[in-house]
mmCIF file of C-alpha atoms in Angstrom:
data_model
loop_
_atom_site.group_PDB
_atom_site.id
_atom_site.type_symbol
_atom_site.label_atom_id
_atom_site.label_comp_id
_atom_site.label_asym_id
_atom_site.label_seq_id
_atom_site.Cartn_x
_atom_site.Cartn_y
_atom_site.Cartn_z
ATOM 1 C CA MET L 1 28.281 -24.597 15.387
ATOM 2 C CA SER L 2 26.364 -27.720 14.512
ATOM 3 C CA ASN L 3 23.878 -28.647 11.840
ATOM 4 C CA LEU L 4 20.326 -29.870 12.210
ATOM 5 C CA ARG L 5 18.353 -31.950 9.762
ATOM 6 C CA VAL L 6 14.835 -30.879 8.764
ATOM 7 C CA GLU L 7 11.960 -33.284 9.448
ATOM 8 C CA PRO L 8 8.524 -33.370 7.817
ATOM 9 C CA LEU L 9 5.762 -31.970 10.034
ATOM 10 C CA THR L 10 3.403 -34.767 11.090
ATOM 11 C CA PRO L 11 1.009 -34.902 14.056
ATOM 12 C CA GLU L 12 2.827 -37.906 15.486
ATOM 13 C CA ALA L 13 6.319 -36.421 15.272
ATOM 14 C CA PHE L 14 5.116 -33.072 16.617
ATOM 15 C CA ALA L 15 2.909 -34.412 19.440
ATOM 16 C CA GLU L 16 5.458 -33.647 22.151
ATOM 17 C CA TYR L 17 5.446 -29.945 21.199
ATOM 18 C CA GLY L 18 1.845 -29.273 20.236
ATOM 19 C CA GLU L 19 -0.711 -29.893 17.526
ATOM 20 C CA VAL L 20 -0.520 -29.780 13.743
ATOM 21 C CA VAL L 21 -3.445 -27.822 12.299
ATOM 22 C CA ASP L 22 -4.183 -29.592 9.020
ATOM 23 C CA LEU L 23 -7.326 -30.625 7.158
ATOM 24 C CA ALA L 24 -5.588 -33.445 5.281
ATOM 25 C CA GLY L 25 -7.160 -36.753 6.218
ATOM 26 C CA VAL L 26 -9.682 -35.176 8.616
ATOM 27 C CA ASP L 27 -13.440 -35.453 8.193
ATOM 28 C CA GLY L 28 -15.524 -32.382 8.923
ATOM 29 C CA GLU L 29 -19.186 -31.943 9.697
ATOM 30 C CA ARG L 30 -21.531 -30.698 6.957
ATOM 31 C CA ILE L 31 -23.250 -27.445 7.876
ATOM 32 C CA ASN L 32 -24.913 -24.595 5.979
ATOM 33 C CA TYR L 33 -27.254 -26.930 4.060
ATOM 34 C CA GLY L 34 -24.323 -29.012 2.855
ATOM 35 C CA ASN L 35 -22.328 -26.098 1.426
ATOM 36 C CA THR L 36 -19.658 -26.026 4.129
ATOM 37 C CA GLU L 37 -17.544 -28.650 5.810
ATOM 38 C CA LYS L 38 -16.809 -27.487 9.357
ATOM 39 C CA PHE L 39 -13.699 -28.716 11.148
ATOM 40 C CA ALA L 40 -14.654 -27.633 14.633
ATOM 41 C CA GLU L 41 -12.159 -26.647 17.309
ATOM 42 C CA MET L 42 -9.169 -27.940 15.336
ATOM 43 C CA PHE L 43 -6.818 -27.319 18.233
ATOM 44 C CA GLN L 44 -6.846 -26.728 21.978
ATOM 45 C CA ILE L 45 -6.673 -23.058 22.882
ATOM 46 C CA ASP L 46 -5.081 -22.844 26.307
ATOM 47 C CA THR L 47 -5.219 -19.175 27.259
ATOM 48 C CA ALA L 48 -7.372 -18.919 30.394
ATOM 49 C CA ALA L 49 -4.701 -19.520 33.068
ATOM 50 C CA LYS L 50 -4.120 -16.692 35.563
ATOM 51 C CA GLY L 51 -6.815 -14.410 34.171
ATOM 52 C CA GLY L 52 -5.830 -14.709 30.522
ATOM 53 C CA HIS L 53 -8.006 -14.570 27.428
ATOM 54 C CA THR L 54 -7.614 -15.464 23.748
ATOM 55 C CA SER L 55 -6.152 -12.857 21.427
ATOM 56 C CA VAL L 56 -5.611 -12.972 17.673
ATOM 57 C CA HIS L 57 -2.846 -11.179 15.808
ATOM 58 C CA LEU L 58 -1.394 -11.039 12.329
ATOM 59 C CA TYR L 59 2.364 -11.467 11.957
ATOM 60 C CA ARG L 60 4.182 -10.303 8.832
ATOM 61 C CA SER L 61 7.528 -12.083 8.830
ATOM 62 C CA GLN L 62 10.620 -11.159 6.802
ATOM 63 C CA PRO L 63 12.376 -14.023 5.008
ATOM 64 C CA SER L 64 15.420 -15.291 6.872
ATOM 65 C CA ALA L 65 18.898 -15.688 5.443
ATOM 66 C CA LEU L 66 20.002 -19.277 4.849
ATOM 67 C CA PRO L 67 21.359 -21.286 6.472
ATOM 68 C CA LEU L 68 19.113 -20.374 9.392
ATOM 69 C CA LYS L 69 21.156 -19.339 12.398
ATOM 70 C CA ILE L 70 19.453 -20.320 15.648
ATOM 71 C CA GLU L 71 20.783 -18.057 18.371
ATOM 72 C CA LEU L 72 17.906 -17.991 20.841
ATOM 73 C CA MET L 73 14.699 -19.745 21.731
ATOM 74 C CA GLU L 74 11.643 -18.534 23.630
ATOM 75 C CA ARG L 75 8.569 -19.931 25.309
ATOM 76 C CA HIS L 76 5.242 -18.887 26.786
ATOM 77 C CA PRO L 77 4.875 -20.611 30.147
ATOM 78 C CA ILE L 78 1.171 -19.940 30.719
ATOM 79 C CA GLY L 79 -0.457 -20.155 27.297
ATOM 80 C CA SER L 80 -0.615 -21.947 23.961
ATOM 81 C CA GLN L 81 0.337 -20.160 20.734
ATOM 82 C CA ALA L 82 -0.916 -21.096 17.279
ATOM 83 C CA PHE L 83 0.562 -20.063 13.919
ATOM 84 C CA ILE L 84 -1.687 -20.450 10.890
ATOM 85 C CA PRO L 85 0.041 -19.633 7.584
ATOM 86 C CA LEU L 86 -1.796 -17.280 5.240
ATOM 87 C CA HIS L 87 0.794 -17.725 2.469
ATOM 88 C CA ASN L 88 0.582 -21.428 1.494
ATOM 89 C CA ARG L 89 4.370 -21.849 1.210
ATOM 90 C CA PRO L 90 6.580 -24.184 3.259
ATOM 91 C CA PHE L 91 8.044 -22.788 6.463
ATOM 92 C CA PRO L 92 10.106 -24.230 9.315
ATOM 93 C CA VAL L 93 8.929 -24.762 12.869
ATOM 94 C CA ILE L 94 11.821 -24.891 15.322
ATOM 95 C CA VAL L 95 11.123 -26.356 18.768
ATOM 96 C CA ALA L 96 12.833 -27.994 21.725
ATOM 97 C CA ALA L 97 11.786 -30.206 24.605
ATOM 98 C CA ALA L 98 8.827 -28.649 26.374
ATOM 99 C CA ASP L 99 9.285 -29.356 30.032
ATOM 100 C CA ALA L 100 12.868 -28.381 30.724
ATOM 101 C CA GLN L 101 13.370 -25.356 32.959
ATOM 102 C CA GLN L 102 16.569 -24.661 31.116
ATOM 103 C CA LEU L 103 16.676 -25.043 27.380
ATOM 104 C CA ASP L 104 18.710 -28.071 26.293
ATOM 105 C CA ALA L 105 20.184 -27.287 22.876
ATOM 106 C CA SER L 106 20.618 -30.984 22.150
ATOM 107 C CA THR L 107 16.809 -31.325 21.970
ATOM 108 C CA VAL L 108 16.202 -28.712 19.253
ATOM 109 C CA ARG L 109 14.278 -30.097 16.243
ATOM 110 C CA VAL L 110 13.199 -28.494 12.980
ATOM 111 C CA PHE L 111 9.951 -29.462 11.238
ATOM 112 C CA LEU L 112 8.951 -28.243 7.786
ATOM 113 C CA SER L 113 5.296 -27.319 7.253
ATOM 114 C CA ASN L 114 4.017 -27.890 3.715
ATOM 115 C CA GLY L 115 2.470 -24.406 3.809
ATOM 116 C CA HIS L 116 -1.068 -25.639 4.456
ATOM 117 C CA GLN L 117 -0.230 -26.935 7.910
ATOM 118 C CA GLY L 118 -0.300 -24.669 10.924
ATOM 119 C CA VAL L 119 0.909 -25.492 14.412
ATOM 120 C CA ASN L 120 -0.407 -24.902 17.901
ATOM 121 C CA LEU L 121 2.440 -24.868 20.415
ATOM 122 C CA ARG L 122 1.563 -26.319 23.790
ATOM 123 C CA ARG L 123 2.137 -23.958 26.721
ATOM 124 C CA GLY L 124 5.775 -24.002 27.740
ATOM 125 C CA THR L 125 7.170 -25.389 24.470
ATOM 126 C CA TRP L 126 10.530 -23.865 23.645
ATOM 127 C CA HIS L 127 10.494 -22.517 20.097
ATOM 128 C CA HIS L 128 12.247 -20.100 17.816
ATOM 129 C CA TYR L 129 10.239 -17.069 16.748
ATOM 130 C CA GLN L 130 8.497 -17.762 13.452
ATOM 131 C CA VAL L 131 10.904 -17.686 10.525
ATOM 132 C CA SER L 132 9.943 -17.642 6.858
ATOM 133 C CA LEU L 133 11.576 -18.667 3.622
ATOM 134 C CA GLY L 134 12.105 -16.711 0.438
ATOM 135 C CA GLN L 135 9.367 -14.074 0.740
ATOM 136 C CA VAL L 136 7.576 -11.900 3.242
ATOM 137 C CA SER L 137 5.004 -14.236 4.829
ATOM 138 C CA ASP L 138 1.874 -13.604 6.867
ATOM 139 C CA TYR L 139 0.554 -15.737 9.726
ATOM 140 C CA LEU L 140 -2.507 -15.591 11.911
ATOM 141 C CA VAL L 141 -1.365 -15.995 15.507
ATOM 142 C CA ILE L 142 -3.713 -17.070 18.308
ATOM 143 C CA ASP L 143 -2.348 -16.828 21.808
ATOM 144 C CA ARG L 144 -2.914 -15.573 25.351
ATOM 145 C CA ALA L 145 -3.287 -11.986 26.487
ATOM 146 C CA GLY L 146 -3.732 -10.919 30.078
ATOM 147 C CA PRO L 147 -1.907 -10.341 33.355
ATOM 148 C CA ARG L 148 1.361 -12.062 34.307
ATOM 149 C CA ASP L 149 4.527 -12.386 32.281
ATOM 150 C CA ASN L 150 4.193 -15.068 29.611
ATOM 151 C CA PHE L 151 7.594 -14.872 27.931
ATOM 152 C CA GLU L 152 10.976 -16.478 28.597
ATOM 153 C CA GLU L 153 14.002 -16.432 26.309
ATOM 154 C CA GLN L 154 17.356 -18.213 26.343
ATOM 155 C CA ARG L 155 20.457 -17.879 24.177
ATOM 156 C CA LEU L 156 22.060 -20.827 22.441
ATOM 157 C CA ASP L 157 25.797 -21.253 22.679
ATOM 158 C CA PRO L 158 27.037 -22.524 20.322
ATOM 159 C CA VAL L 159 24.632 -21.262 17.679
ATOM 160 C CA LEU L 160 22.828 -23.917 15.585
ATOM 161 C CA LEU L 161 22.746 -23.804 11.800
ATOM 162 C CA ILE L 162 19.907 -25.187 9.700
ATOM 163 C CA GLU L 163 20.169 -25.858 5.976
ATOM 164 C CA ILE L 164 16.800 -25.966 4.201
ATOM 165 C CA MET B 1 -36.895 -11.534 -6.864
ATOM 166 C CA SER B 2 -34.713 -8.475 -6.800
ATOM 167 C CA ASN B 3 -31.088 -7.800 -7.543
ATOM 168 C CA LEU B 4 -28.413 -6.390 -5.287
ATOM 169 C CA ARG B 5 -25.322 -4.529 -6.296
ATOM 170 C CA VAL B 6 -21.941 -5.561 -4.905
ATOM 171 C CA GLU B 7 -19.935 -2.995 -2.931
ATOM 172 C CA PRO B 8 -16.205 -2.965 -2.209
ATOM 173 C CA LEU B 9 -15.335 -4.014 1.345
ATOM 174 C CA THR B 10 -13.971 -1.033 3.273
ATOM 175 C CA PRO B 11 -13.789 -0.481 7.045
ATOM 176 C CA GLU B 12 -15.986 2.602 6.759
ATOM 177 C CA ALA B 13 -18.728 0.972 4.704
ATOM 178 C CA PHE B 14 -18.681 -2.149 6.871
ATOM 179 C CA ALA B 15 -18.521 -0.448 10.271
ATOM 180 C CA GLU B 16 -22.201 -0.982 11.014
ATOM 181 C CA TYR B 17 -21.767 -4.770 10.687
ATOM 182 C CA GLY B 18 -18.325 -5.405 12.118
ATOM 183 C CA GLU B 19 -14.645 -4.989 11.390
ATOM 184 C CA VAL B 20 -12.561 -5.529 8.269
ATOM 185 C CA VAL B 21 -9.414 -7.523 9.067
ATOM 186 C CA ASP B 22 -6.815 -6.114 6.685
ATOM 187 C CA LEU B 23 -3.140 -5.176 6.930
ATOM 188 C CA ALA B 24 -3.329 -2.657 4.085
ATOM 189 C CA GLY B 25 -2.481 0.784 5.389
ATOM 190 C CA VAL B 26 -1.944 -0.413 8.971
ATOM 191 C CA ASP B 27 1.350 -0.053 10.841
ATOM 192 C CA GLY B 28 2.482 -2.925 12.995
ATOM 193 C CA GLU B 29 4.961 -3.147 15.843
ATOM 194 C CA ARG B 30 8.427 -4.595 15.169
ATOM 195 C CA ILE B 31 9.140 -7.679 17.294
ATOM 196 C CA ASN B 32 11.502 -10.649 17.062
ATOM 197 C CA TYR B 33 14.593 -8.454 16.652
ATOM 198 C CA GLY B 34 13.038 -6.644 13.729
ATOM 199 C CA ASN B 35 12.165 -9.776 11.729
ATOM 200 C CA THR B 36 8.426 -9.627 12.339
ATOM 201 C CA GLU B 37 5.821 -6.909 12.123
ATOM 202 C CA LYS B 38 3.090 -7.692 14.655
ATOM 203 C CA PHE B 39 -0.438 -6.385 14.108
ATOM 204 C CA ALA B 40 -1.773 -7.027 17.581
ATOM 205 C CA GLU B 41 -5.414 -7.811 18.325
ATOM 206 C CA MET B 42 -6.591 -6.844 14.854
ATOM 207 C CA PHE B 43 -10.242 -7.232 15.849
ATOM 208 C CA GLN B 44 -12.446 -7.401 18.920
ATOM 209 C CA ILE B 45 -13.246 -10.944 19.964
ATOM 210 C CA ASP B 46 -16.577 -10.823 21.790
ATOM 211 C CA THR B 47 -17.158 -14.373 23.041
ATOM 212 C CA ALA B 48 -17.298 -14.192 26.834
ATOM 213 C CA ALA B 49 -20.998 -13.394 27.324
ATOM 214 C CA LYS B 50 -23.060 -15.937 29.300
ATOM 215 C CA GLY B 51 -20.142 -18.260 30.043
ATOM 216 C CA GLY B 52 -18.764 -18.421 26.501
ATOM 217 C CA HIS B 53 -15.178 -18.807 25.329
ATOM 218 C CA THR B 54 -13.295 -18.355 22.059
ATOM 219 C CA SER B 55 -13.185 -21.254 19.637
ATOM 220 C CA VAL B 56 -11.386 -21.579 16.306
ATOM 221 C CA HIS B 57 -12.579 -23.667 13.389
ATOM 222 C CA LEU B 58 -11.698 -24.246 9.760
ATOM 223 C CA TYR B 59 -14.489 -24.019 7.213
ATOM 224 C CA ARG B 60 -14.143 -25.577 3.760
ATOM 225 C CA SER B 61 -16.770 -23.954 1.578
ATOM 226 C CA GLN B 62 -18.096 -25.215 -1.761
ATOM 227 C CA PRO B 63 -18.349 -22.642 -4.557
ATOM 228 C CA SER B 64 -21.857 -21.296 -5.016
ATOM 229 C CA ALA B 65 -23.810 -21.188 -8.253
ATOM 230 C CA LEU B 66 -24.222 -17.729 -9.774
ATOM 231 C CA PRO B 67 -26.202 -15.603 -9.514
ATOM 232 C CA LEU B 68 -26.157 -16.105 -5.741
ATOM 233 C CA LYS B 69 -29.610 -16.861 -4.434
ATOM 234 C CA ILE B 70 -30.137 -15.465 -0.943
ATOM 235 C CA GLU B 71 -32.896 -17.462 0.691
ATOM 236 C CA LEU B 72 -32.035 -17.137 4.357
ATOM 237 C CA MET B 73 -29.911 -15.175 6.780
ATOM 238 C CA GLU B 74 -28.610 -16.046 10.227
ATOM 239 C CA ARG B 75 -27.086 -14.346 13.234
ATOM 240 C CA HIS B 76 -25.317 -15.108 16.497
ATOM 241 C CA PRO B 77 -26.955 -13.003 19.200
ATOM 242 C CA ILE B 78 -24.334 -13.463 21.925
ATOM 243 C CA GLY B 79 -20.973 -13.557 20.136
ATOM 244 C CA SER B 80 -18.814 -12.154 17.370
ATOM 245 C CA GLN B 81 -17.727 -14.329 14.432
ATOM 246 C CA ALA B 82 -14.638 -13.742 12.305
ATOM 247 C CA PHE B 83 -13.881 -15.198 8.869
ATOM 248 C CA ILE B 84 -10.261 -15.064 7.741
ATOM 249 C CA PRO B 85 -9.734 -16.317 4.164
ATOM 250 C CA LEU B 86 -6.941 -18.854 3.644
ATOM 251 C CA HIS B 87 -7.366 -18.800 -0.149
ATOM 252 C CA ASN B 88 -6.495 -15.238 -1.227
ATOM 253 C CA ARG B 89 -9.360 -15.005 -3.736
ATOM 254 C CA PRO B 90 -12.257 -12.543 -3.672
ATOM 255 C CA PHE B 91 -15.391 -13.634 -1.820
ATOM 256 C CA PRO B 92 -18.686 -11.957 -0.930
ATOM 257 C CA VAL B 93 -19.828 -10.979 2.552
ATOM 258 C CA ILE B 94 -23.603 -10.678 2.786
ATOM 259 C CA VAL B 95 -25.029 -8.815 5.775
ATOM 260 C CA ALA B 96 -28.102 -6.922 6.940
ATOM 261 C CA ALA B 97 -28.888 -4.370 9.632
ATOM 262 C CA ALA B 98 -27.623 -5.607 12.963
ATOM 263 C CA ASP B 99 -30.132 -4.499 15.529
ATOM 264 C CA ALA B 100 -33.460 -5.511 14.076
ATOM 265 C CA GLN B 101 -35.284 -8.289 15.907
ATOM 266 C CA GLN B 102 -36.787 -9.302 12.602
ATOM 267 C CA LEU B 103 -34.644 -9.343 9.514
ATOM 268 C CA ASP B 104 -35.526 -6.529 7.114
ATOM 269 C CA ALA B 105 -34.721 -7.757 3.606
ATOM 270 C CA SER B 106 -34.506 -4.180 2.350
ATOM 271 C CA THR B 107 -31.330 -3.727 4.424
ATOM 272 C CA VAL B 108 -29.329 -6.604 2.898
ATOM 273 C CA ARG B 109 -25.935 -5.502 1.484
ATOM 274 C CA VAL B 110 -23.187 -7.403 -0.305
ATOM 275 C CA PHE B 111 -19.507 -6.527 0.128
ATOM 276 C CA LEU B 112 -16.709 -8.085 -1.898
ATOM 277 C CA SER B 113 -13.478 -8.921 -0.058
ATOM 278 C CA ASN B 114 -10.348 -8.713 -2.190
ATOM 279 C CA GLY B 115 -9.277 -12.098 -0.813
ATOM 280 C CA HIS B 116 -6.771 -10.667 1.653
ATOM 281 C CA GLN B 117 -9.436 -9.025 3.765
ATOM 282 C CA GLY B 118 -11.253 -10.935 6.467
ATOM 283 C CA VAL B 119 -14.257 -9.768 8.442
ATOM 284 C CA ASN B 120 -15.288 -9.911 12.070
ATOM 285 C CA LEU B 121 -19.062 -9.775 12.413
ATOM 286 C CA ARG B 122 -20.313 -7.929 15.455
ATOM 287 C CA ARG B 123 -22.592 -9.959 17.711
ATOM 288 C CA GLY B 124 -26.122 -9.945 16.364
ATOM 289 C CA THR B 125 -25.255 -8.979 12.783
ATOM 290 C CA TRP B 126 -27.541 -10.700 10.303
ATOM 291 C CA HIS B 127 -25.447 -12.445 7.638
ATOM 292 C CA HIS B 128 -25.599 -15.162 5.066
ATOM 293 C CA TYR B 129 -23.474 -18.222 5.742
ATOM 294 C CA GLN B 130 -20.084 -17.833 4.072
ATOM 295 C CA VAL B 131 -20.293 -18.336 0.318
ATOM 296 C CA SER B 132 -17.351 -18.753 -2.051
ATOM 297 C CA LEU B 133 -16.720 -18.154 -5.723
ATOM 298 C CA GLY B 134 -15.315 -20.478 -8.336
ATOM 299 C CA GLN B 135 -13.401 -22.951 -6.181
ATOM 300 C CA VAL B 136 -13.515 -24.765 -2.887
ATOM 301 C CA SER B 137 -12.287 -22.168 -0.363
ATOM 302 C CA ASP B 138 -10.997 -22.450 3.197
ATOM 303 C CA TYR B 139 -11.538 -19.956 6.010
ATOM 304 C CA LEU B 140 -10.380 -19.752 9.578
ATOM 305 C CA VAL B 141 -13.416 -18.981 11.736
ATOM 306 C CA ILE B 142 -13.147 -17.512 15.239
ATOM 307 C CA ASP B 143 -16.336 -17.406 17.257
ATOM 308 C CA ARG B 144 -18.018 -18.248 20.555
ATOM 309 C CA ALA B 145 -18.511 -21.675 22.085
ATOM 310 C CA GLY B 146 -20.306 -22.322 25.333
ATOM 311 C CA PRO B 147 -23.741 -22.582 26.928
ATOM 312 C CA ARG B 148 -26.898 -20.871 25.548
ATOM 313 C CA ASP B 149 -28.225 -20.906 22.042
ATOM 314 C CA ASN B 150 -26.278 -18.536 19.803
ATOM 315 C CA PHE B 151 -28.032 -19.047 16.471
ATOM 316 C CA GLU B 152 -31.094 -17.500 14.820
ATOM 317 C CA GLU B 153 -32.175 -17.909 11.221
ATOM 318 C CA GLN B 154 -34.838 -16.268 9.051
ATOM 319 C CA ARG B 155 -36.069 -16.968 5.534
ATOM 320 C CA LEU B 156 -36.240 -14.294 2.873
ATOM 321 C CA ASP B 157 -39.375 -13.980 0.817
ATOM 322 C CA PRO B 158 -38.932 -13.039 -1.938
ATOM 323 C CA VAL B 159 -35.473 -14.495 -2.491
ATOM 324 C CA LEU B 160 -32.690 -12.025 -3.391
ATOM 325 C CA LEU B 161 -30.372 -12.559 -6.342
ATOM 326 C CA ILE B 162 -26.800 -11.312 -6.503
ATOM 327 C CA GLU B 163 -24.795 -11.082 -9.708
ATOM 328 C CA ILE B 164 -21.024 -11.058 -9.165
#
């Protein structure tokens, strides 16, 4: 087993894996007679390949035991997947190099969202299923539905441990 | 000016206007080795008409002065529009009869979300732009982008007042 350090979630550090969905530092457009600031199309929804369409789900995630034990990673080869936290508490985002056919455990990285930041995983990005800290946590999930298998999974051996 | 009473937001009462997006009382499907309860496709995204596609925005809404003054209503004739609160505080949803070509002010109703409930407005539902109470409030908005005009607006005369 080996240990991974946790990195802050920033758009630059995360660019290889997808987009950070965050209003901090972004200017919106005033609509609704000035009452609303609209941040339009905050991320790229990539769901149309091979007859797909956009679907929206809610995920209610149980808190994970610490240290986190990373035993497997998954990816969606033909669609993006966004996780928007509805709970406003920090949570980890665990990813690995996007393009490899086989998962390379040496590329696994752990980013910590501040709880206001969501992520949109680029199609094909290896990631751990969403894990939560401390409490049951809800997320809005925006991904691809449609024909064709859009799921791959690989086991990690040895298992990785993450202290948070 | 006339006054409107505020009604609780329930799926039954709101059915004429759209869907209530709410996990209360709903059973999900266990995924991710039992760690996640998935509530799949919680609402009907209706964005594909006339070459449209789904787009996702964040809206940051200023709190409105009370009583609310309802001076105009809008609708999107060729797409649904969902508002998912990211703030967990109650907010009003102001709608009117969906099918009328001309807005009928006598049909305006006000529902109060408990802050965990979102709404998905059916295409063509007359509604007020999203208003918030007390504090600046963020929403995730899921609607249609694409060719063709998807916006109509009408003024109310007399203005309606809502005490909350």
